[in-house]
Amino acid sequence: MEAYSIFSDTIADMTWPAVEEAASRHVPILVPVAVIEQHGPHLPLGTDTYGAHLLCSLVRRELAAMGIECVVAPPFYYGMNLTTGMFPGSLSISSGTMRAVLQETIQNYARWGFAKQLIINHHGDPEHNRAIVETIKALRAQGIGATYVVGGIVQEFIDTAYEAVFHRRLPLEGDEIIRAVDSPATIAARASLTRSSLSFDVHAGERETSMIMRWYPELLGKETDIGELRPVPDSIRAFQEAESTGRWRELSPLGYIGDPAAAGPDNGELYSLEAADIAAAIASSIRS
Ligand SMILES: [Zn+2]
C-alpha cells in the first residue's frame, strides 16, 4: 500500500536503532514547521504542513544526491495564526506554548546526537516567525545548533511580513540563519509561471494552489471551481488596512489573498527548484 502520510520520509517511519545509528554519525536533522490553517474554500487546512514536509523531503533527496546525508523530523504543526484566527480551522496556540514545544522537541534531537537542527518553515505569520526566532535564540544559548533555513517560496514573504510588523529584519545572525540563493532556473521559472497580473500572492493564492495541484491533487476541494475564484484584494492598501484592523474575513470572506485561478500544476514544480537552492545553501554551510 502506498502510504499517504506526513510521516513518510521522516524519522517517524524509522526504527529507533536506525535513528540511533544516524544520530551517532551526527547528521543534520531537517525540522518542518508549519500550522493548521484555513486556506480558502479550495485547499486543505494542512496546506502549509504539506508544503513544509514536501520541501524537507525534496531537500533531503537533493542533499543525498550531493553525498550529504540528513534525516527529517516529524512535522511540527501547532503554530500561531493571528491574522486568520477568525476562521474556523485556523488552529492557533500561544507563543509561549509554541516556543516550549518547539524548543523541547529540538532538545530531544540534539540529545540523540543530531548536530544541526535545520528549521524549514512554511508559514508567514509574523508572530509565528518571532516564536521561531526566539526558540532558536534560546537553543543557541544552550549550545544547541538550531538554525533557521529561509528559502524558496516563503523567503520574501517571511522577511516582508516580519519587517512590516516589527520594523526590523529577522534578528538572526551568523550561522543562526541559512539563506537560500535563487538559482537562475528558479528565477526564470518563477517569472514565467506567474500568469496573474496581480503580483500579490499571500495566502492560498496562485503559488499554494499550484503546490497542492502538483503534489496533492486529491486534496483539492471538490465543491469549488477554482477557475471561478476572483482575485482578492483589489489593492495592496486594502490588504494592509484589513491586516491592521483585524478585518481579514471582511476583505476576503472565502479566506484567500491572491489569485488561485491563475494556478496550475506546472507552477507547483517550482518547489523542486527551490528545494535544490535550499539544499545547495545547506551544503555550503555544512562544508564551510
Ligand atoms: Zn499557507
PDB file of C-alpha atoms and ligand atoms in Angstrom:
ATOM      1  CA  MET A   1       0.000   0.000   0.000  1.00  0.00           C
ATOM      2  CA  GLU A   2       1.272   3.454  -0.879  1.00  0.00           C
ATOM      3  CA  ALA A   3       1.491   5.490   2.320  1.00  0.00           C
ATOM      4  CA  TYR A   4      -0.140   8.897   2.152  1.00  0.00           C
ATOM      5  CA  SER A   5       1.405  10.482   5.185  1.00  0.00           C
ATOM      6  CA  ILE A   6       3.272  13.469   6.535  1.00  0.00           C
ATOM      7  CA  PHE A   7       5.402  10.864   8.341  1.00  0.00           C
ATOM      8  CA  SER A   8       6.762   9.475   5.076  1.00  0.00           C
ATOM      9  CA  ASP A   9      10.464  10.236   4.637  1.00  0.00           C
ATOM     10  CA  THR A  10      10.706  11.302   8.313  1.00  0.00           C
ATOM     11  CA  ILE A  11      12.215   9.638  11.364  1.00  0.00           C
ATOM     12  CA  ALA A  12       8.666   8.758  12.459  1.00  0.00           C
ATOM     13  CA  ASP A  13       8.777   5.994   9.864  1.00  0.00           C
ATOM     14  CA  MET A  14      12.192   4.756  11.041  1.00  0.00           C
ATOM     15  CA  THR A  15      13.002   2.338  13.866  1.00  0.00           C
ATOM     16  CA  TRP A  16      14.883   3.537  16.932  1.00  0.00           C
ATOM     17  CA  PRO A  17      18.086   1.649  16.061  1.00  0.00           C
ATOM     18  CA  ALA A  18      18.089   3.354  12.658  1.00  0.00           C
ATOM     19  CA  VAL A  19      17.603   6.744  14.330  1.00  0.00           C
ATOM     20  CA  GLU A  20      20.353   5.984  16.838  1.00  0.00           C
ATOM     21  CA  GLU A  21      22.673   4.985  14.044  1.00  0.00           C
ATOM     22  CA  ALA A  22      22.042   8.178  12.040  1.00  0.00           C
ATOM     23  CA  ALA A  23      22.346  10.335  15.168  1.00  0.00           C
ATOM     24  CA  SER A  24      25.641   8.668  16.091  1.00  0.00           C
ATOM     25  CA  ARG A  25      27.052   9.996  12.813  1.00  0.00           C
ATOM     26  CA  HIS A  26      25.811  13.497  13.797  1.00  0.00           C
ATOM     27  CA  VAL A  27      23.962  14.052  10.526  1.00  0.00           C
ATOM     28  CA  PRO A  28      21.735  17.150  10.355  1.00  0.00           C
ATOM     29  CA  ILE A  29      18.004  16.896  11.025  1.00  0.00           C
ATOM     30  CA  LEU A  30      15.561  18.962   8.951  1.00  0.00           C
ATOM     31  CA  VAL A  31      12.632  20.206  11.055  1.00  0.00           C
ATOM     32  CA  PRO A  32       9.478  21.048   9.051  1.00  0.00           C
ATOM     33  CA  VAL A  33       7.496  23.781  10.830  1.00  0.00           C
ATOM     34  CA  ALA A  34       4.036  24.991   9.808  1.00  0.00           C
ATOM     35  CA  VAL A  35       0.464  25.369  11.041  1.00  0.00           C
ATOM     36  CA  ILE A  36      -3.037  24.036  10.566  1.00  0.00           C
ATOM     37  CA  GLU A  37      -4.838  26.997   8.991  1.00  0.00           C
ATOM     38  CA  GLN A  38      -7.771  27.817   6.751  1.00  0.00           C
ATOM     39  CA  HIS A  39      -6.629  28.059   3.126  1.00  0.00           C
ATOM     40  CA  GLY A  40      -9.664  29.287   1.232  1.00  0.00           C
ATOM     41  CA  PRO A  41     -12.610  27.193   0.037  1.00  0.00           C
ATOM     42  CA  HIS A  42     -10.418  25.047  -2.207  1.00  0.00           C
ATOM     43  CA  LEU A  43      -7.314  23.989  -0.202  1.00  0.00           C
ATOM     44  CA  PRO A  44      -6.971  21.831   2.932  1.00  0.00           C
ATOM     45  CA  LEU A  45      -6.153  23.218   6.372  1.00  0.00           C
ATOM     46  CA  GLY A  46      -2.895  21.300   6.241  1.00  0.00           C
ATOM     47  CA  THR A  47      -1.580  23.155   3.161  1.00  0.00           C
ATOM     48  CA  ASP A  48       1.369  24.749   4.990  1.00  0.00           C
ATOM     49  CA  THR A  49       2.194  21.488   6.742  1.00  0.00           C
ATOM     50  CA  TYR A  50       2.222  19.654   3.403  1.00  0.00           C
ATOM     51  CA  GLY A  51       4.398  22.442   1.989  1.00  0.00           C
ATOM     52  CA  ALA A  52       6.959  22.225   4.804  1.00  0.00           C
ATOM     53  CA  HIS A  53       7.011  18.426   4.642  1.00  0.00           C
ATOM     54  CA  LEU A  54       7.354  18.491   0.855  1.00  0.00           C
ATOM     55  CA  LEU A  55      10.246  20.968   0.975  1.00  0.00           C
ATOM     56  CA  CYS A  56      12.099  18.912   3.602  1.00  0.00           C
ATOM     57  CA  SER A  57      11.553  15.721   1.652  1.00  0.00           C
ATOM     58  CA  LEU A  58      12.836  17.268  -1.597  1.00  0.00           C
ATOM     59  CA  VAL A  59      15.780  18.920   0.195  1.00  0.00           C
ATOM     60  CA  ARG A  60      16.740  15.597   1.808  1.00  0.00           C
ATOM     61  CA  ARG A  61      16.832  13.944  -1.630  1.00  0.00           C
ATOM     62  CA  GLU A  62      18.857  16.809  -3.133  1.00  0.00           C
ATOM     63  CA  LEU A  63      21.387  16.600  -0.299  1.00  0.00           C
ATOM     64  CA  ALA A  64      21.609  12.831  -0.700  1.00  0.00           C
ATOM     65  CA  ALA A  65      22.442  13.328  -4.384  1.00  0.00           C
ATOM     66  CA  MET A  66      25.306  15.598  -3.249  1.00  0.00           C
ATOM     67  CA  GLY A  67      26.555  12.916  -0.874  1.00  0.00           C
ATOM     68  CA  ILE A  68      25.216  14.618   2.264  1.00  0.00           C
ATOM     69  CA  GLU A  69      23.003  12.527   4.481  1.00  0.00           C
ATOM     70  CA  CYS A  70      20.317  14.054   6.696  1.00  0.00           C
ATOM     71  CA  VAL A  71      17.055  12.986   8.299  1.00  0.00           C
ATOM     72  CA  VAL A  72      13.686  14.733   8.553  1.00  0.00           C
ATOM     73  CA  ALA A  73      11.776  15.272  11.808  1.00  0.00           C
ATOM     74  CA  PRO A  74       8.022  14.707  12.007  1.00  0.00           C
ATOM     75  CA  PRO A  75       6.303  17.985  11.010  1.00  0.00           C
ATOM     76  CA  PHE A  76       5.685  20.477  13.806  1.00  0.00           C
ATOM     77  CA  TYR A  77       2.264  21.906  13.018  1.00  0.00           C
ATOM     78  CA  TYR A  78       0.848  23.628  16.085  1.00  0.00           C
ATOM     79  CA  GLY A  79       1.723  27.252  15.457  1.00  0.00           C
ATOM     80  CA  MET A  80       0.330  30.759  15.552  1.00  0.00           C
ATOM     81  CA  ASN A  81      -2.457  32.090  13.326  1.00  0.00           C
ATOM     82  CA  LEU A  82      -3.184  35.606  14.469  1.00  0.00           C
ATOM     83  CA  THR A  83      -4.125  37.011  11.057  1.00  0.00           C
ATOM     84  CA  THR A  84      -6.615  34.283  10.042  1.00  0.00           C
ATOM     85  CA  GLY A  85      -7.645  33.201  13.540  1.00  0.00           C
ATOM     86  CA  MET A  86     -11.244  34.373  12.966  1.00  0.00           C
ATOM     87  CA  PHE A  87     -11.863  31.468  10.573  1.00  0.00           C
ATOM     88  CA  PRO A  88     -12.831  28.032  11.878  1.00  0.00           C
ATOM     89  CA  GLY A  89      -9.965  25.720  11.012  1.00  0.00           C
ATOM     90  CA  SER A  90      -7.185  28.192  11.843  1.00  0.00           C
ATOM     91  CA  LEU A  91      -5.683  26.486  14.846  1.00  0.00           C
ATOM     92  CA  SER A  92      -3.661  28.847  16.986  1.00  0.00           C
ATOM     93  CA  ILE A  93      -1.692  28.316  20.177  1.00  0.00           C
ATOM     94  CA  SER A  94       0.074  30.882  22.327  1.00  0.00           C
ATOM     95  CA  SER A  95       3.637  31.967  21.664  1.00  0.00           C
ATOM     96  CA  GLY A  96       4.754  30.505  24.996  1.00  0.00           C
ATOM     97  CA  THR A  97       3.263  27.098  24.176  1.00  0.00           C
ATOM     98  CA  MET A  98       4.734  27.071  20.689  1.00  0.00           C
ATOM     99  CA  ARG A  99       8.185  28.077  21.913  1.00  0.00           C
ATOM    100  CA  ALA A 100       8.115  25.483  24.690  1.00  0.00           C
ATOM    101  CA  VAL A 101       7.098  22.590  22.442  1.00  0.00           C
ATOM    102  CA  LEU A 102       9.404  23.531  19.566  1.00  0.00           C
ATOM    103  CA  GLN A 103      12.309  24.066  21.933  1.00  0.00           C
ATOM    104  CA  GLU A 104      11.782  20.801  23.793  1.00  0.00           C
ATOM    105  CA  THR A 105      11.366  18.712  20.631  1.00  0.00           C
ATOM    106  CA  ILE A 106      14.606  20.152  19.225  1.00  0.00           C
ATOM    107  CA  GLN A 107      16.350  19.497  22.560  1.00  0.00           C
ATOM    108  CA  ASN A 108      15.449  15.830  22.008  1.00  0.00           C
ATOM    109  CA  TYR A 109      17.039  15.807  18.545  1.00  0.00           C
ATOM    110  CA  ALA A 110      20.206  17.401  19.944  1.00  0.00           C
ATOM    111  CA  ARG A 111      20.352  14.950  22.859  1.00  0.00           C
ATOM    112  CA  TRP A 112      20.087  11.992  20.479  1.00  0.00           C
ATOM    113  CA  GLY A 113      23.118  13.318  18.588  1.00  0.00           C
ATOM    114  CA  PHE A 114      21.791  15.260  15.583  1.00  0.00           C
ATOM    115  CA  ALA A 115      24.372  18.027  15.492  1.00  0.00           C
ATOM    116  CA  LYS A 116      22.425  20.596  13.426  1.00  0.00           C
ATOM    117  CA  GLN A 117      18.689  21.159  13.668  1.00  0.00           C
ATOM    118  CA  LEU A 118      17.600  22.944  10.500  1.00  0.00           C
ATOM    119  CA  ILE A 119      14.147  24.546  10.675  1.00  0.00           C
ATOM    120  CA  ILE A 120      12.295  24.811   7.373  1.00  0.00           C
ATOM    121  CA  ASN A 121       9.104  26.843   7.910  1.00  0.00           C
ATOM    122  CA  HIS A 122       6.149  27.333   5.582  1.00  0.00           C
ATOM    123  CA  HIS A 123       4.063  29.973   7.350  1.00  0.00           C
ATOM    124  CA  GLY A 124       4.458  33.742   7.138  1.00  0.00           C
ATOM    125  CA  ASP A 125       2.575  34.952  10.231  1.00  0.00           C
ATOM    126  CA  PRO A 126       4.946  37.440  11.918  1.00  0.00           C
ATOM    127  CA  GLU A 127       4.234  36.254  15.485  1.00  0.00           C
ATOM    128  CA  HIS A 128       4.759  32.641  14.415  1.00  0.00           C
ATOM    129  CA  ASN A 129       8.113  33.664  12.972  1.00  0.00           C
ATOM    130  CA  ARG A 130       9.017  35.601  16.089  1.00  0.00           C
ATOM    131  CA  ALA A 131       8.355  32.437  18.116  1.00  0.00           C
ATOM    132  CA  ILE A 132      10.736  30.511  15.823  1.00  0.00           C
ATOM    133  CA  VAL A 133      13.421  33.195  16.167  1.00  0.00           C
ATOM    134  CA  GLU A 134      13.125  33.257  19.959  1.00  0.00           C
ATOM    135  CA  THR A 135      13.258  29.462  20.074  1.00  0.00           C
ATOM    136  CA  ILE A 136      16.476  29.480  18.055  1.00  0.00           C
ATOM    137  CA  LYS A 137      17.981  32.143  20.329  1.00  0.00           C
ATOM    138  CA  ALA A 138      17.063  30.121  23.437  1.00  0.00           C
ATOM    139  CA  LEU A 139      18.523  26.910  21.991  1.00  0.00           C
ATOM    140  CA  ARG A 140      21.724  28.658  20.911  1.00  0.00           C
ATOM    141  CA  ALA A 141      22.156  29.897  24.487  1.00  0.00           C
ATOM    142  CA  GLN A 142      22.127  26.205  25.481  1.00  0.00           C
ATOM    143  CA  GLY A 143      24.796  25.342  22.901  1.00  0.00           C
ATOM    144  CA  ILE A 144      22.301  23.679  20.550  1.00  0.00           C
ATOM    145  CA  GLY A 145      22.813  24.438  16.850  1.00  0.00           C
ATOM    146  CA  ALA A 146      19.220  25.243  15.873  1.00  0.00           C
ATOM    147  CA  THR A 147      19.208  27.158  12.585  1.00  0.00           C
ATOM    148  CA  TYR A 148      16.546  28.905  10.523  1.00  0.00           C
ATOM    149  CA  VAL A 149      16.785  27.846   6.879  1.00  0.00           C
ATOM    150  CA  VAL A 150      14.988  30.511   4.864  1.00  0.00           C
ATOM    151  CA  GLY A 151      14.425  29.953   1.194  1.00  0.00           C
ATOM    152  CA  GLY A 152      12.067  29.208  -1.611  1.00  0.00           C
ATOM    153  CA  ILE A 153       8.557  30.320  -1.878  1.00  0.00           C
ATOM    154  CA  VAL A 154       8.271  31.827   1.602  1.00  0.00           C
ATOM    155  CA  GLN A 155      11.600  33.669   1.811  1.00  0.00           C
ATOM    156  CA  GLU A 156      10.463  37.043   0.617  1.00  0.00           C
ATOM    157  CA  PHE A 157       7.147  36.797   2.378  1.00  0.00           C
ATOM    158  CA  ILE A 158       8.594  35.939   5.789  1.00  0.00           C
ATOM    159  CA  ASP A 159      11.071  38.811   5.598  1.00  0.00           C
ATOM    160  CA  THR A 160       8.489  41.303   4.371  1.00  0.00           C
ATOM    161  CA  ALA A 161       5.819  40.343   6.883  1.00  0.00           C
ATOM    162  CA  TYR A 162       8.277  40.321   9.792  1.00  0.00           C
ATOM    163  CA  GLU A 163       9.696  43.695   8.904  1.00  0.00           C
ATOM    164  CA  ALA A 164       6.243  45.245   8.420  1.00  0.00           C
ATOM    165  CA  VAL A 165       5.178  44.246  11.931  1.00  0.00           C
ATOM    166  CA  PHE A 166       8.401  44.538  13.925  1.00  0.00           C
ATOM    167  CA  HIS A 167      10.177  47.210  11.829  1.00  0.00           C
ATOM    168  CA  ARG A 168      13.381  45.228  11.585  1.00  0.00           C
ATOM    169  CA  ARG A 169      14.851  42.283   9.746  1.00  0.00           C
ATOM    170  CA  LEU A 170      14.673  38.791  11.187  1.00  0.00           C
ATOM    171  CA  PRO A 171      17.080  39.185  14.126  1.00  0.00           C
ATOM    172  CA  LEU A 172      19.269  36.165  13.392  1.00  0.00           C
ATOM    173  CA  GLU A 173      22.977  36.396  12.735  1.00  0.00           C
ATOM    174  CA  GLY A 174      25.910  34.334  11.604  1.00  0.00           C
ATOM    175  CA  ASP A 175      25.168  30.651  11.362  1.00  0.00           C
ATOM    176  CA  GLU A 176      21.812  31.051  13.154  1.00  0.00           C
ATOM    177  CA  ILE A 177      20.343  31.521   9.690  1.00  0.00           C
ATOM    178  CA  ILE A 178      20.982  29.944   6.287  1.00  0.00           C
ATOM    179  CA  ARG A 179      19.555  31.834   3.339  1.00  0.00           C
ATOM    180  CA  ALA A 180      19.000  30.082   0.032  1.00  0.00           C
ATOM    181  CA  VAL A 181      20.013  31.930  -3.101  1.00  0.00           C
ATOM    182  CA  ASP A 182      17.640  31.593  -6.040  1.00  0.00           C
ATOM    183  CA  SER A 183      19.305  29.891  -8.977  1.00  0.00           C
ATOM    184  CA  PRO A 184      18.833  31.357 -12.482  1.00  0.00           C
ATOM    185  CA  ALA A 185      16.496  28.420 -13.185  1.00  0.00           C
ATOM    186  CA  THR A 186      14.355  29.284 -10.163  1.00  0.00           C
ATOM    187  CA  ILE A 187      14.207  32.962 -11.068  1.00  0.00           C
ATOM    188  CA  ALA A 188      13.243  32.173 -14.655  1.00  0.00           C
ATOM    189  CA  ALA A 189      10.626  29.623 -13.643  1.00  0.00           C
ATOM    190  CA  ARG A 190       9.096  31.918 -11.074  1.00  0.00           C
ATOM    191  CA  ALA A 191       8.884  34.798 -13.534  1.00  0.00           C
ATOM    192  CA  SER A 192       7.442  32.729 -16.335  1.00  0.00           C
ATOM    193  CA  LEU A 193       4.993  30.796 -14.205  1.00  0.00           C
ATOM    194  CA  THR A 194       3.267  33.774 -12.636  1.00  0.00           C
ATOM    195  CA  ARG A 195       0.452  34.227 -15.080  1.00  0.00           C
ATOM    196  CA  SER A 196      -1.503  36.526 -12.845  1.00  0.00           C
ATOM    197  CA  SER A 197      -1.333  40.264 -13.350  1.00  0.00           C
ATOM    198  CA  LEU A 198      -1.936  40.574  -9.626  1.00  0.00           C
ATOM    199  CA  SER A 199       1.513  40.446  -8.059  1.00  0.00           C
ATOM    200  CA  PHE A 200       0.033  39.845  -4.652  1.00  0.00           C
ATOM    201  CA  ASP A 201       0.133  36.252  -3.606  1.00  0.00           C
ATOM    202  CA  VAL A 202      -0.036  35.959   0.143  1.00  0.00           C
ATOM    203  CA  HIS A 203      -2.314  33.123   1.154  1.00  0.00           C
ATOM    204  CA  ALA A 204      -3.960  30.233  -0.707  1.00  0.00           C
ATOM    205  CA  GLY A 205      -3.358  32.119  -3.962  1.00  0.00           C
ATOM    206  CA  GLU A 206      -1.536  31.053  -7.083  1.00  0.00           C
ATOM    207  CA  ARG A 207       1.558  29.529  -5.510  1.00  0.00           C
ATOM    208  CA  GLU A 208      -0.034  27.433  -2.766  1.00  0.00           C
ATOM    209  CA  THR A 209      -2.885  26.329  -5.021  1.00  0.00           C
ATOM    210  CA  SER A 210      -0.286  25.274  -7.600  1.00  0.00           C
ATOM    211  CA  MET A 211       1.644  23.344  -4.951  1.00  0.00           C
ATOM    212  CA  ILE A 212      -1.441  21.341  -3.957  1.00  0.00           C
ATOM    213  CA  MET A 213      -2.402  20.796  -7.636  1.00  0.00           C
ATOM    214  CA  ARG A 214       1.056  19.455  -8.438  1.00  0.00           C
ATOM    215  CA  TRP A 215       1.813  17.353  -5.361  1.00  0.00           C
ATOM    216  CA  TYR A 216      -1.512  16.593  -3.600  1.00  0.00           C
ATOM    217  CA  PRO A 217      -4.244  16.892  -6.269  1.00  0.00           C
ATOM    218  CA  GLU A 218      -6.578  14.559  -4.397  1.00  0.00           C
ATOM    219  CA  LEU A 219      -6.808  17.167  -1.610  1.00  0.00           C
ATOM    220  CA  LEU A 220      -8.287  19.956  -3.744  1.00  0.00           C
ATOM    221  CA  GLY A 221     -11.748  20.986  -2.504  1.00  0.00           C
ATOM    222  CA  LYS A 222     -14.334  19.260  -4.669  1.00  0.00           C
ATOM    223  CA  GLU A 223     -17.096  21.846  -4.162  1.00  0.00           C
ATOM    224  CA  THR A 224     -15.185  24.814  -5.536  1.00  0.00           C
ATOM    225  CA  ASP A 225     -14.494  25.707  -9.147  1.00  0.00           C
ATOM    226  CA  ILE A 226     -11.045  27.266  -8.720  1.00  0.00           C
ATOM    227  CA  GLY A 227     -11.263  28.959 -12.110  1.00  0.00           C
ATOM    228  CA  GLU A 228     -14.219  30.955 -10.804  1.00  0.00           C
ATOM    229  CA  LEU A 229     -12.377  32.417  -7.804  1.00  0.00           C
ATOM    230  CA  ARG A 230     -11.735  36.110  -8.375  1.00  0.00           C
ATOM    231  CA  PRO A 231      -8.501  37.788  -7.253  1.00  0.00           C
ATOM    232  CA  VAL A 232      -8.585  39.322  -3.756  1.00  0.00           C
ATOM    233  CA  PRO A 233      -7.815  42.088  -2.839  1.00  0.00           C
ATOM    234  CA  ASP A 234      -8.110  44.852  -5.393  1.00  0.00           C
ATOM    235  CA  SER A 235      -5.163  46.712  -3.909  1.00  0.00           C
ATOM    236  CA  ILE A 236      -2.288  46.230  -1.515  1.00  0.00           C
ATOM    237  CA  ARG A 237      -3.692  49.096   0.520  1.00  0.00           C
ATOM    238  CA  ALA A 238      -6.967  47.241   1.075  1.00  0.00           C
ATOM    239  CA  PHE A 239      -4.971  44.269   2.372  1.00  0.00           C
ATOM    240  CA  GLN A 240      -2.809  46.367   4.689  1.00  0.00           C
ATOM    241  CA  GLU A 241      -5.918  48.019   6.111  1.00  0.00           C
ATOM    242  CA  ALA A 242      -7.597  44.673   6.695  1.00  0.00           C
ATOM    243  CA  GLU A 243      -4.445  43.336   8.367  1.00  0.00           C
ATOM    244  CA  SER A 244      -4.045  46.265  10.709  1.00  0.00           C
ATOM    245  CA  THR A 245      -7.724  46.400  11.699  1.00  0.00           C
ATOM    246  CA  GLY A 246      -8.260  42.653  12.032  1.00  0.00           C
ATOM    247  CA  ARG A 247     -10.875  42.712   9.247  1.00  0.00           C
ATOM    248  CA  TRP A 248      -9.310  39.945   7.226  1.00  0.00           C
ATOM    249  CA  ARG A 249     -12.539  37.992   6.846  1.00  0.00           C
ATOM    250  CA  GLU A 250     -14.435  41.089   5.707  1.00  0.00           C
ATOM    251  CA  LEU A 251     -11.831  41.644   2.987  1.00  0.00           C
ATOM    252  CA  SER A 252     -11.815  38.010   1.892  1.00  0.00           C
ATOM    253  CA  PRO A 253     -14.927  36.133   3.030  1.00  0.00           C
ATOM    254  CA  LEU A 254     -13.667  32.972   1.307  1.00  0.00           C
ATOM    255  CA  GLY A 255     -10.274  33.179   3.028  1.00  0.00           C
ATOM    256  CA  TYR A 256      -7.673  33.595   0.291  1.00  0.00           C
ATOM    257  CA  ILE A 257      -5.412  36.521  -0.604  1.00  0.00           C
ATOM    258  CA  GLY A 258      -4.127  36.235  -4.132  1.00  0.00           C
ATOM    259  CA  ASP A 259      -5.281  34.717  -7.380  1.00  0.00           C
ATOM    260  CA  PRO A 260      -5.970  30.982  -7.110  1.00  0.00           C
ATOM    261  CA  ALA A 261      -7.495  30.895 -10.604  1.00  0.00           C
ATOM    262  CA  ALA A 262      -4.022  31.552 -12.066  1.00  0.00           C
ATOM    263  CA  ALA A 263      -2.679  28.330 -10.511  1.00  0.00           C
ATOM    264  CA  GLY A 264      -1.675  25.205 -12.380  1.00  0.00           C
ATOM    265  CA  PRO A 265       0.215  22.015 -11.598  1.00  0.00           C
ATOM    266  CA  ASP A 266       3.244  23.157 -13.607  1.00  0.00           C
ATOM    267  CA  ASN A 267       3.704  26.117 -11.254  1.00  0.00           C
ATOM    268  CA  GLY A 268       3.963  23.671  -8.352  1.00  0.00           C
ATOM    269  CA  GLU A 269       7.165  22.317  -9.891  1.00  0.00           C
ATOM    270  CA  LEU A 270       8.813  25.453  -8.502  1.00  0.00           C
ATOM    271  CA  TYR A 271       9.113  23.558  -5.212  1.00  0.00           C
ATOM    272  CA  SER A 272      11.672  21.208  -6.783  1.00  0.00           C
ATOM    273  CA  LEU A 273      13.810  24.113  -7.984  1.00  0.00           C
ATOM    274  CA  GLU A 274      13.575  25.933  -4.676  1.00  0.00           C
ATOM    275  CA  ALA A 275      14.407  22.768  -2.753  1.00  0.00           C
ATOM    276  CA  ALA A 276      17.563  22.472  -4.856  1.00  0.00           C
ATOM    277  CA  ASP A 277      18.507  26.058  -3.905  1.00  0.00           C
ATOM    278  CA  ILE A 278      17.882  25.331  -0.222  1.00  0.00           C
ATOM    279  CA  ALA A 279      19.925  22.123  -0.387  1.00  0.00           C
ATOM    280  CA  ALA A 280      22.798  23.992  -2.038  1.00  0.00           C
ATOM    281  CA  ALA A 281      22.769  26.610   0.735  1.00  0.00           C
ATOM    282  CA  ILE A 282      22.739  23.918   3.436  1.00  0.00           C
ATOM    283  CA  ALA A 283      25.572  22.048   1.707  1.00  0.00           C
ATOM    284  CA  SER A 284      27.786  25.115   1.505  1.00  0.00           C
ATOM    285  CA  SER A 285      27.111  25.981   5.139  1.00  0.00           C
ATOM    286  CA  ILE A 286      27.959  22.437   6.266  1.00  0.00           C
ATOM    287  CA  ARG A 287      31.140  22.324   4.183  1.00  0.00           C
ATOM    288  CA  SER A 288      32.410  25.772   5.197  1.00  0.00           C
TER     289      SER A 288
HETATM  290 ZN    ZN B   1      -0.149  28.786   3.559  1.00  0.00          ZN
END
